[in-house]
CSV table of C-alpha atoms in Angstrom, one decimal:
chain,number,residue,atom,x,y,z
A,125,MET,CA,14.6,11.5,41.2
A,126,ARG,CA,12.2,13.5,39.1
A,127,GLU,CA,9.3,11.5,40.6
A,128,GLU,CA,10.5,12.3,44.1
A,129,ALA,CA,10.6,16.0,43.2
A,130,LYS,CA,7.0,15.8,41.9
A,131,SER,CA,5.8,14.2,45.1
A,132,LYS,CA,7.7,16.7,47.2
A,133,THR,CA,6.0,19.6,45.5
A,134,GLY,CA,2.6,18.0,45.4
A,135,GLY,CA,2.7,16.9,41.8
A,136,GLY,CA,3.0,18.8,38.5
A,137,THR,CA,0.5,21.5,39.5
A,138,ALA,CA,2.5,22.6,42.5
A,139,LEU,CA,5.7,22.6,40.5
A,140,GLN,CA,4.1,24.7,37.7
A,141,LYS,CA,2.7,27.2,40.2
A,142,THR,CA,6.1,27.5,41.9
A,143,VAL,CA,7.8,28.1,38.5
A,144,LYS,CA,5.2,30.7,37.6
A,145,ILE,CA,5.3,32.6,40.9
A,146,THR,CA,9.1,32.6,41.5
A,147,GLY,CA,10.2,33.1,37.8
A,148,PHE,CA,12.8,30.3,38.3
A,149,SER,CA,13.1,27.6,35.7
A,150,LYS,CA,11.5,24.2,36.2
A,151,ASN,CA,15.0,22.6,36.6
A,152,SER,CA,16.0,25.2,39.2
A,153,VAL,CA,12.9,24.6,41.3
A,154,MET,CA,13.5,20.8,41.2
A,155,LYS,CA,17.1,21.3,42.1
A,156,ILE,CA,16.2,23.4,45.2
A,157,VAL,CA,13.6,20.8,46.3
A,158,MET,CA,16.1,18.0,46.1
A,159,GLU,CA,18.8,20.0,47.9
A,160,GLY,CA,16.3,20.9,50.7
A,161,LYS,CA,15.5,17.2,51.1
A,162,GLU,CA,19.2,16.3,51.5
A,163,LEU,CA,20.3,19.2,53.7
A,164,PRO,CA,20.9,18.6,57.4
A,165,GLU,CA,18.5,20.5,59.7
A,166,GLY,CA,19.6,24.1,60.4
A,167,SER,CA,21.9,24.4,57.4
A,168,GLU,CA,21.6,27.0,54.6
A,169,PHE,CA,20.8,26.5,50.9
A,170,GLU,CA,23.6,26.9,48.5
A,171,THR,CA,21.4,27.0,45.4
A,172,LEU,CA,18.8,29.4,46.6
A,173,VAL,CA,20.9,32.6,46.1
A,174,LEU,CA,19.8,35.5,43.9
A,175,PRO,CA,22.3,35.7,41.0
A,176,ARG,CA,24.2,38.9,40.4
A,177,TYR,CA,22.6,41.0,37.7
A,178,THR,CA,24.7,40.8,34.6
A,179,GLY,CA,22.3,42.3,32.0
A,180,ASP,CA,22.8,45.5,30.1
A,181,ARG,CA,22.1,48.6,32.1
A,182,GLN,CA,20.1,51.4,30.6
A,183,VAL,CA,22.7,54.0,29.5
A,184,VAL,CA,22.0,57.1,27.5
A,185,LEU,CA,24.4,57.2,24.6
A,186,ASN,CA,22.1,57.9,21.7
A,187,VAL,CA,23.4,61.5,21.5
A,188,ASP,CA,23.6,62.9,18.0
A,189,SER,CA,26.6,64.8,16.5
A,190,PHE,CA,25.0,68.2,17.2
A,191,ASP,CA,24.4,67.5,20.9
A,192,ARG,CA,27.9,66.0,21.2
A,193,ALA,CA,29.3,69.2,19.7
A,194,ALA,CA,27.2,71.3,22.2
A,195,ILE,CA,28.7,69.2,25.0
A,196,ARG,CA,32.2,69.7,23.7
A,197,ARG,CA,31.6,73.5,23.5
A,198,LYS,CA,30.4,73.4,27.1
A,199,ILE,CA,33.6,71.7,28.1
A,200,CYS,CA,35.5,74.4,26.3
A,201,LEU,CA,33.6,77.0,28.3
A,202,ILE,CA,34.5,75.3,31.5
A,203,LYS,CA,38.1,75.1,30.4
A,204,SER,CA,38.1,78.8,29.6
A,205,ARG,CA,37.1,79.5,33.2
A,206,LYS,CA,40.2,77.6,34.2
A,207,GLN,CA,38.2,74.9,35.9
A,208,TYR,CA,38.8,71.2,35.7
A,209,ILE,CA,36.3,69.0,33.9
A,210,ILE,CA,34.5,66.9,36.5
A,211,LEU,CA,31.1,65.2,36.4
A,212,GLY,CA,29.9,67.4,39.3
A,213,ASN,CA,30.2,70.7,37.4
A,214,LEU,CA,29.6,69.3,33.9
A,215,LEU,CA,26.4,67.3,34.3
A,216,PRO,CA,24.2,70.2,35.6
A,217,GLU,CA,25.3,72.5,32.9
A,218,ILE,CA,24.7,70.1,30.0
A,219,LYS,CA,21.4,69.1,31.4
A,220,ALA,CA,20.4,72.7,31.5
A,221,ASP,CA,21.7,73.8,28.2
A,222,CYS,CA,22.1,70.6,26.1
A,223,ASN,CA,19.7,67.9,25.1
A,224,PHE,CA,21.1,65.3,27.6
A,225,LYS,CA,18.9,63.3,29.9
A,226,GLY,CA,21.4,60.8,31.2
A,227,SER,CA,22.9,60.1,34.6
A,228,ARG,CA,26.5,60.4,35.9
A,229,SER,CA,27.4,57.0,34.5
A,230,SER,CA,25.8,57.8,31.2
A,231,LEU,CA,27.8,61.0,31.0
A,232,HIS,CA,31.0,59.1,31.9
A,233,ARG,CA,30.5,56.6,29.1
A,234,LEU,CA,29.6,59.4,26.7
A,235,LEU,CA,32.8,61.3,27.5
A,236,ARG,CA,34.7,58.0,26.9
A,237,SER,CA,33.1,57.6,23.5
A,238,MET,CA,34.1,61.2,22.7
A,239,ASN,CA,37.8,60.4,23.3
A,240,TYR,CA,38.0,61.8,26.8
A,241,ARG,CA,39.8,60.0,29.6
A,242,PHE,CA,40.2,60.7,33.3
A,243,ARG,CA,42.7,61.0,36.1
A,244,LYS,CA,42.1,61.2,39.9
A,245,VAL,CA,43.2,64.5,41.4
A,246,VAL,CA,42.4,65.4,45.0
A,247,ASN,CA,39.9,62.5,45.2
A,248,LYS,CA,38.0,63.7,42.1
A,249,ARG,CA,37.9,62.4,38.5
A,250,ILE,CA,39.4,65.0,36.2
A,251,TYR,CA,38.4,64.4,32.6
A,252,TYR,CA,40.7,65.4,29.7
A,253,GLU,CA,41.0,64.7,26.0
A,254,GLN,CA,43.6,62.3,24.8
A,255,PRO,CA,46.9,64.2,23.8
A,256,HIS,CA,46.8,63.1,20.2
A,257,ILE,CA,43.3,64.6,19.8
A,258,ILE,CA,44.4,67.8,21.3
A,259,LYS,CA,47.4,67.8,18.9
A,260,GLN,CA,45.1,67.2,15.9
A,261,ARG,CA,42.8,70.0,16.9
A,262,LYS,CA,45.7,72.4,17.6
A,263,GLU,CA,47.3,71.7,14.2
A,264,TYR,CA,44.0,72.2,12.4
A,265,LEU,CA,43.0,75.4,14.2
A,266,ILE,CA,46.5,76.9,13.7
A,267,ARG,CA,46.4,76.0,10.0
A,268,MET,CA,43.0,77.6,9.5
A,269,HIS,CA,44.0,80.6,11.6
A,270,ASN,CA,47.1,81.2,9.5
A,271,ASN,CA,45.1,80.9,6.3
A,272,ARG,CA,42.6,83.5,7.4
A,273,SER,CA,45.4,85.8,8.7
A,274,GLY,CA,47.3,86.1,5.4
A,275,GLU,CA,47.1,83.4,2.8
A,276,ASN,CA,43.3,83.6,2.2
A,277,ARG,CA,43.2,80.4,0.2
A,278,PRO,CA,39.7,79.1,-0.6
A,279,VAL,CA,38.6,76.4,1.8
A,280,ILE,CA,36.5,73.5,0.5
A,281,TYR,CA,34.6,71.4,3.0
A,282,LEU,CA,33.5,67.9,1.9
A,283,ASP,CA,31.5,65.2,3.7
A,284,GLU,CA,29.1,62.3,3.1
A,285,THR,CA,25.7,61.6,4.7
A,286,TRP,CA,22.7,59.4,4.2
A,287,MET,CA,19.0,59.3,4.2
A,288,ASN,CA,16.6,56.3,4.5
A,289,ALA,CA,13.6,55.9,2.3
A,290,HIS,CA,11.2,55.9,5.2
A,291,ASP,CA,12.5,59.1,6.8
A,292,GLY,CA,9.7,61.6,7.3
A,293,LYS,CA,8.0,63.9,9.8
A,294,ASP,CA,7.7,62.3,13.2
A,295,LYS,CA,4.5,64.2,14.1
A,296,GLN,CA,1.6,65.3,11.9
A,297,TRP,CA,-1.7,67.1,12.3
A,298,VAL,CA,-4.7,64.7,12.4
A,299,GLN,CA,-8.4,65.0,13.2
A,300,PRO,CA,-10.7,62.8,15.3
A,301,ASP,CA,-12.7,60.2,13.4
A,302,THR,CA,-16.1,59.9,14.9
A,303,LEU,CA,-17.0,56.7,13.0
A,304,THR,CA,-14.0,54.6,14.1
A,305,GLY,CA,-13.2,56.4,17.4
A,306,GLY,CA,-9.6,57.0,16.1
A,307,THR,CA,-8.1,59.7,14.0
A,308,SER,CA,-7.9,60.4,10.3
A,309,GLY,CA,-5.6,62.4,8.0
A,310,GLY,CA,-1.9,62.6,7.9
A,311,VAL,CA,0.5,60.2,6.2
A,312,THR,CA,1.3,56.7,7.6
A,313,LYS,CA,5.0,55.9,7.6
A,314,PRO,CA,6.0,52.4,6.7
A,315,TYR,CA,7.6,50.2,9.4
A,316,GLY,CA,11.4,50.2,9.5
A,317,LYS,CA,14.0,52.5,7.9
A,318,GLY,CA,13.8,51.3,4.4
A,319,LYS,CA,16.6,51.4,1.8
A,320,ARG,CA,19.4,54.0,2.1
A,321,LEU,CA,20.5,56.9,-0.1
A,322,ILE,CA,24.2,58.0,0.1
A,323,ILE,CA,24.9,61.6,-0.5
A,324,LEU,CA,28.4,63.1,-1.2
A,325,HIS,CA,29.1,66.8,-1.8
A,326,ALA,CA,31.4,69.7,-1.1
A,327,GLY,CA,31.0,73.4,-0.5
A,328,SER,CA,32.8,76.6,0.5
A,329,GLU,CA,31.7,80.0,1.9
A,330,ASN,CA,30.6,81.0,-1.6
A,331,ASP,CA,28.3,78.0,-2.4
A,332,TRP,CA,28.2,74.3,-3.2
A,333,VAL,CA,31.0,73.2,-5.5
A,334,PRO,CA,29.4,73.0,-9.0
A,335,ASN,CA,28.9,69.5,-10.5
A,336,ALA,CA,30.2,67.8,-7.3
A,337,GLU,CA,26.9,66.3,-6.1
A,338,LEU,CA,26.9,62.5,-5.9
A,339,VAL,CA,23.7,60.7,-4.8
A,340,PHE,CA,23.4,56.9,-5.1
A,341,GLN,CA,21.5,54.0,-3.6
A,342,SER,CA,23.2,51.9,-0.9
A,343,GLY,CA,23.8,48.3,-1.7
A,344,GLY,CA,24.2,47.2,1.9
A,345,THR,CA,22.2,46.6,5.1
A,346,SER,CA,24.7,47.7,7.7
A,347,ASP,CA,23.7,50.5,10.1
A,348,ASP,CA,27.0,52.2,9.4
A,349,TYR,CA,26.6,54.2,6.1
A,350,HIS,CA,30.4,54.5,5.9
A,351,LYS,CA,30.5,50.8,4.7
A,352,ASP,CA,28.6,51.8,1.6
A,353,MET,CA,31.4,54.1,0.4
A,354,ASN,CA,34.8,52.7,-0.5
A,355,HIS,CA,38.1,54.2,-1.5
A,356,GLN,CA,37.7,53.6,-5.2
A,357,GLU,CA,34.3,55.2,-5.4
A,358,PHE,CA,35.5,58.2,-3.3
A,359,LYS,CA,38.8,58.5,-5.3
A,360,ARG,CA,36.8,58.5,-8.6
A,361,TRP,CA,34.5,61.3,-7.3
A,362,PHE,CA,37.4,63.2,-5.9
A,363,LYS,CA,39.3,63.1,-9.1
A,364,ASP,CA,36.5,63.6,-11.6
A,365,GLN,CA,33.9,65.7,-9.8
A,366,LEU,CA,35.8,67.7,-7.1
A,367,LEU,CA,39.3,68.6,-8.3
A,368,PRO,CA,38.2,70.0,-11.7
A,369,ASN,CA,35.6,72.3,-10.1
A,370,ILE,CA,37.3,74.0,-7.2
A,371,PRO,CA,39.4,77.2,-7.3
A,372,VAL,CA,43.2,76.8,-7.8
A,373,ASN,CA,45.4,76.5,-4.7
A,374,SER,CA,42.5,75.5,-2.5
A,375,ILE,CA,42.5,73.9,1.0
A,376,ILE,CA,40.3,70.8,1.2
A,377,ALA,CA,39.0,70.0,4.7
A,378,MET,CA,37.8,66.4,5.4
A,379,ASP,CA,37.6,63.9,8.2
A,380,ASN,CA,39.6,60.8,8.6
A,381,ALA,CA,37.1,58.2,7.3
A,382,SER,CA,38.9,55.0,6.2
A,383,TYR,CA,38.2,55.6,2.5
A,384,HIS,CA,39.7,59.1,2.8
A,385,SER,CA,42.8,57.7,4.3
A,386,ARG,CA,44.1,55.0,2.1
A,387,ARG,CA,47.9,55.2,2.3
A,388,PHE,CA,50.0,56.1,-0.7
A,389,GLU,CA,52.4,53.3,0.0
A,390,PRO,CA,52.3,50.6,2.8
A,391,LEU,CA,54.5,51.3,5.8
A,392,PRO,CA,56.3,48.5,7.6
A,393,THR,CA,54.7,46.9,10.6
A,394,SER,CA,56.2,44.5,13.2
A,395,SER,CA,54.6,41.6,11.3
A,396,TRP,CA,56.7,42.3,8.1
A,397,ARG,CA,59.4,39.8,7.2
A,398,LYS,CA,63.0,40.7,8.0
A,399,GLY,CA,63.9,40.8,4.3
A,400,ASP,CA,61.0,43.2,3.5
A,401,MET,CA,62.1,45.5,6.3
A,402,ILE,CA,65.7,45.5,4.9
A,403,SER,CA,64.4,46.3,1.4
A,404,TRP,CA,62.3,49.2,2.8
A,405,LEU,CA,65.3,50.7,4.7
A,406,VAL,CA,67.5,50.3,1.6
A,407,ASN,CA,64.9,52.0,-0.7
A,408,LYS,CA,64.6,54.9,1.7
A,409,SER,CA,68.4,55.2,2.1
A,410,ILE,CA,68.2,54.7,5.8
A,411,PRO,CA,71.4,53.2,7.3
A,412,PHE,CA,71.2,50.2,9.7
A,413,PRO,CA,73.9,48.0,11.2
A,414,ALA,CA,74.8,44.8,9.4
A,415,GLY,CA,73.6,41.7,11.0
A,416,SER,CA,70.7,43.4,12.8
A,417,ASN,CA,67.9,41.2,13.9
A,418,LYS,CA,64.2,41.9,13.1
A,419,LYS,CA,63.5,43.7,16.4
A,420,ALA,CA,66.4,46.0,15.9
A,421,LEU,CA,65.4,46.7,12.3
A,422,TYR,CA,61.9,47.6,13.3
A,423,THR,CA,63.2,49.9,16.1
A,424,ILE,CA,65.0,51.9,13.4
A,425,ILE,CA,62.0,51.8,11.1
A,426,LYS,CA,59.8,53.3,13.8
A,427,GLN,CA,62.2,56.3,14.1
A,428,HIS,CA,61.7,57.2,10.5
A,429,LYS,CA,58.4,55.8,9.1
A,430,SER,CA,56.2,58.8,10.2
A,431,LYS,CA,58.1,60.9,7.6
A,432,TYR,CA,56.7,58.6,4.9
A,433,LEU,CA,53.1,58.5,6.1
A,434,GLN,CA,51.3,59.8,3.0
A,435,TYR,CA,47.7,59.3,1.9
A,436,ALA,CA,46.7,58.7,-1.7
A,437,ILE,CA,44.0,61.4,-1.7
A,438,ASP,CA,46.4,63.9,-0.3
A,439,GLU,CA,49.0,63.2,-3.0
A,440,MET,CA,46.3,63.5,-5.7
A,441,ALA,CA,45.3,66.9,-4.3
A,442,LYS,CA,48.9,68.0,-4.0
A,443,SER,CA,49.6,67.1,-7.6
A,444,ALA,CA,46.7,69.3,-8.7
A,445,GLY,CA,48.0,72.3,-6.6
A,446,HIS,CA,45.7,71.8,-3.6
A,447,GLU,CA,46.3,71.0,0.1
A,448,VAL,CA,44.3,68.5,2.2
A,449,VAL,CA,43.7,69.4,5.9
A,450,ARG,CA,42.3,66.7,8.2
A,451,LEU,CA,39.7,67.5,10.8
A,452,PRO,CA,40.5,66.3,14.3
A,453,VAL,CA,38.8,63.1,15.2
A,454,GLY,CA,35.3,63.5,16.5
A,455,HIS,CA,35.0,67.2,15.6
A,456,CYS,CA,32.3,67.3,13.0
A,457,GLU,CA,31.2,70.7,14.3
A,458,LEU,CA,34.3,72.2,12.7
A,459,ASN,CA,32.8,71.3,9.3
A,460,PRO,CA,30.0,73.7,8.2
A,461,ILE,CA,28.6,71.2,5.7
A,462,GLU,CA,27.2,69.3,8.7
A,463,MET,CA,24.7,72.1,9.3
A,464,ALA,CA,24.0,72.2,5.6
A,465,TRP,CA,23.2,68.5,5.7
A,466,SER,CA,20.8,69.1,8.6
A,467,GLN,CA,18.9,71.6,6.4
A,468,VAL,CA,18.9,69.3,3.4
A,469,LYS,CA,17.5,66.4,5.5
A,470,GLY,CA,14.9,68.5,7.2
A,471,TYR,CA,13.6,69.6,3.8
A,472,ALA,CA,13.5,66.1,2.4
A,473,LYS,CA,11.8,64.7,5.5
A,474,LYS,CA,9.2,67.4,5.5
A,475,HIS,CA,8.2,66.6,1.9
A,476,ASN,CA,8.7,62.9,1.9
A,477,THR,CA,5.2,61.3,1.6
A,478,GLN,CA,5.9,58.3,-0.8
A,479,PHE,CA,8.7,56.7,1.2
A,480,THR,CA,10.6,55.3,-1.8
A,481,LEU,CA,14.2,56.1,-2.9
A,482,GLU,CA,12.9,57.1,-6.3
A,483,ALA,CA,10.8,59.8,-4.6
A,484,LEU,CA,13.4,60.7,-2.0
A,485,GLU,CA,16.3,61.4,-4.4
A,486,PRO,CA,14.7,64.5,-6.1
A,487,LEU,CA,13.7,65.8,-2.7
A,488,VAL,CA,17.4,65.5,-1.5
A,489,LYS,CA,18.5,67.5,-4.6
A,490,ASP,CA,15.8,70.1,-4.0
A,491,GLY,CA,17.0,70.3,-0.4
A,492,ILE,CA,20.6,70.9,-1.6
A,493,ALA,CA,19.3,73.7,-3.8
A,494,GLN,CA,17.7,75.3,-0.7
A,495,VAL,CA,21.2,75.9,0.9
A,496,THR,CA,21.9,79.1,-0.9
A,497,PRO,CA,25.3,81.0,-1.3
A,498,GLU,CA,24.1,83.3,1.5
A,499,ARG,CA,23.3,80.4,3.7
A,500,TRP,CA,26.7,78.8,3.0
A,501,HIS,CA,28.5,82.1,3.9
A,502,SER,CA,26.7,82.3,7.2
A,503,LEU,CA,27.5,78.7,8.0
A,504,VAL,CA,31.2,79.1,7.4
A,505,GLN,CA,31.2,82.4,9.4
A,506,HIS,CA,29.5,80.6,12.3
A,507,VAL,CA,32.1,77.9,12.4
A,508,ARG,CA,34.9,80.3,12.2
A,509,GLU,CA,33.7,82.8,14.8
A,510,LYS,CA,31.7,80.6,17.2
A,511,VAL,CA,33.5,77.2,17.0
A,512,GLU,CA,37.1,77.6,15.8
A,513,ASP,CA,37.8,80.7,17.8
A,514,ARG,CA,36.2,79.2,20.9
A,515,TYR,CA,38.3,76.1,20.6
A,516,TYR,CA,41.4,78.1,19.9
A,517,GLU,CA,41.0,80.2,23.0
A,518,ALA,CA,40.1,77.3,25.2
A,519,ASP,CA,43.1,75.2,24.1
A,520,ARG,CA,45.4,78.2,24.5
A,521,LEU,CA,44.3,78.5,28.1
A,522,SER,CA,44.4,74.7,28.8
A,523,TYR,CA,48.1,74.4,27.7
A,524,VAL,CA,49.2,76.3,30.9
A,525,VAL,CA,47.3,74.1,33.3
A,526,THR,CA,49.2,71.7,35.6
A,527,VAL,CA,47.7,68.8,37.6
A,528,PRO,CA,48.8,68.6,41.3
A,529,ASP,CA,50.7,65.6,42.5
A,530,PHE,CA,48.8,62.4,42.5
A,531,SER,CA,49.6,58.7,42.5
A,532,ILE,CA,48.8,56.0,40.0
A,533,ARG,CA,48.6,52.3,40.7
A,534,VAL,CA,50.7,50.4,38.3
A,535,GLY,CA,48.7,48.4,35.8
A,536,ASP,CA,45.4,50.4,36.3
A,537,SER,CA,44.0,52.1,33.3
A,538,SER,CA,40.9,53.9,32.0
A,539,THR,CA,41.6,52.8,28.5
A,540,GLU,CA,39.1,51.0,26.2
A,541,SER,CA,40.2,47.6,27.7
A,542,GLU,CA,38.0,48.2,30.8
A,543,SER,CA,35.1,45.8,31.0
A,544,GLU,CA,31.6,47.0,30.5
A,545,SER,CA,30.7,46.3,34.1
A,546,ASP,CA,33.2,48.9,35.2
A,547,ASP,CA,31.1,51.6,33.5
A,548,SER,CA,28.3,51.3,36.1
A,549,GLU,CA,27.5,53.8,38.8
A,550,ASN,CA,29.9,51.9,41.1
A,551,GLU,CA,32.7,52.8,38.7
A,552,LEU,CA,32.3,56.5,39.7
A,553,ASN,CA,33.3,56.1,43.3
A,554,ASP,CA,36.5,57.5,44.6
A,555,SER,CA,38.2,54.1,45.3
A,556,GLU,CA,38.9,53.2,41.7
A,557,SER,CA,42.0,53.4,39.6
A,558,GLU,CA,42.9,56.0,37.0
A,559,THR,CA,44.8,56.3,33.7
A,560,ASP,CA,48.5,55.5,33.5
A,561,ILE,CA,50.0,58.2,31.2
A,562,SER,CA,53.5,58.6,29.9
A,563,ASP,CA,55.6,61.5,30.9
A,564,GLU,CA,55.6,62.7,27.3
A,565,GLU,CA,51.8,62.7,27.1
A,566,ASP,CA,51.5,64.3,30.5
A,567,GLU,CA,53.8,67.2,29.4
A,568,GLU,CA,52.0,67.7,26.1
A,569,LEU,CA,48.6,67.6,27.8
A,570,TRP,CA,49.2,69.8,30.8
A,571,GLY,CA,52.2,71.9,30.0
A,572,ASN,CA,54.8,73.1,32.6
A,573,SER,CA,53.3,76.2,34.1
A,574,PRO,CA,51.7,75.9,37.5
A,575,LEU,CA,48.1,77.0,38.0
A,576,ALA,CA,47.8,79.6,40.8
A,577,SER,CA,44.3,78.5,41.8
A,578,VAL,CA,41.9,75.8,40.6
A,579,GLU,CA,38.2,76.4,40.7
A,580,GLY,CA,35.6,73.7,40.7
A,581,LEU,CA,37.3,71.1,42.9
C-alpha cells in the first residue's frame, strides 16, 4: 500500500513536497491519496476536511493586582451611577483609564477570575460579584467603619510578598558602540528569574511594626510564592515577632491565605465516619434523635458547625487581647501594605546590579526603610478615604437594585465548571445560558427594593 501511495504521488519527492506545502503529516497525505484512489467518481472526500481549531486562544489575563484593583474601582463607579455592569459600558472605560489591552472575551474571563458571575437581563449579560464576596466585603467595611467611628483601635496590616534574584530595571540608558555596531553600557540581566526571596512584614498608619521583618530564601521552584510559606513558619512569626511588638487591643487585618487559615479544630465533613459524627455532636452537647443514620446526622451537623469555625491564628491573637479581621477575597487594594511593597520592590529593582540573593536581601531591607512613618500614614489614609469609602458607598447603593424578570434554563450555569472553549468570543452572544442562583443568594445580592430606572441597558 505504501508503494502504491508513492507511485500515485510520483515518488518520495512529490510526497515530501506535498507534506511541506500543505503542512499535513506524511501519514495524512498518504491516507488522502489512498482514499482518492478508492472513491467513486463524483463523491466527496471524508478525510480532506479542515479540523476544528482546538488550540489555546490568545487571551489577556496577565493583569497585576493594582490593575485589577483599578478595574474593581471602575466597577464601583458604574454601580454608584446605578448602572448595571455589562461589557459594553465597562470595556471602553477600563481601556481608557486602566492598563487593559484585551478584548471582550478577555474581559469576560478576567471578570470571572475576579469572582464575578453573570446573568442575562433584557438580552444583555449583567455581571455581578458572588454573594459571599459581597458579604465578606460588607462585613469588613462595616467593622473598619465602626472602629474609625468610635473604638479607634490600632489597625495592623500584614502581608507576604517575594522578589526574584534577577529582578531589575527593564530599561537602561546605553550608548552606541561604533566598533561593534551595537551598544555599550548598562547592566546585562541574567536569563530567567533566578532564586526567590520571601518577605513578611506588618505595619500600621504610624510605621512598620518594629522587629517584625522576616526575609528568607525560598526553597522551592513553584511560580506560586505562597507555597514557600507554611502554617508553622507563619505561626512562629506571628507569635514571636508580631504579637509582642504591636499595641494592646489591636485589630490585625490579613487575607485568607491557607497558612493564615488553619482551623483551630477540624470540623465534620460528609466523609466522616458515623461514630465520629456522633462523638462530635456529643462533645458539643448538640441533641440528635437516637438511631439516626449518617445522612441525618450530617444534616444536623451542618446546622451548627459554622458556630465552631475557628482559626488557630485568630485564637492566638484573641488570647493576646487582639482581634483578627479577614480581608474579602481578591481585595488586596484594601491592604495599604500592598502599596508599601510596590515601593520596596521598585527601590530594590532600581539598585539591583549583581542579581544574587545575597546582594538583593540588603536592598530589600533598605527599601523597607524607605517607607517612612509619613509614607505609611498617607498610604493608610488613601485606603480609608479612596478605597474603603468608595466601596462602602457603592455597596450601599447596590443593595437596593432589583433585576427585572428573566428566565433561566435548568442546568445551565456560568460557574467554574464551564469548559475553556465556552470562554471564546462565541460565548458572548445572546443565545447562551446564564447562572442558576438560589432564591437566598438572589435576595442577598439584589435586595427587595425596585429600581425606578436602569441606565446603561
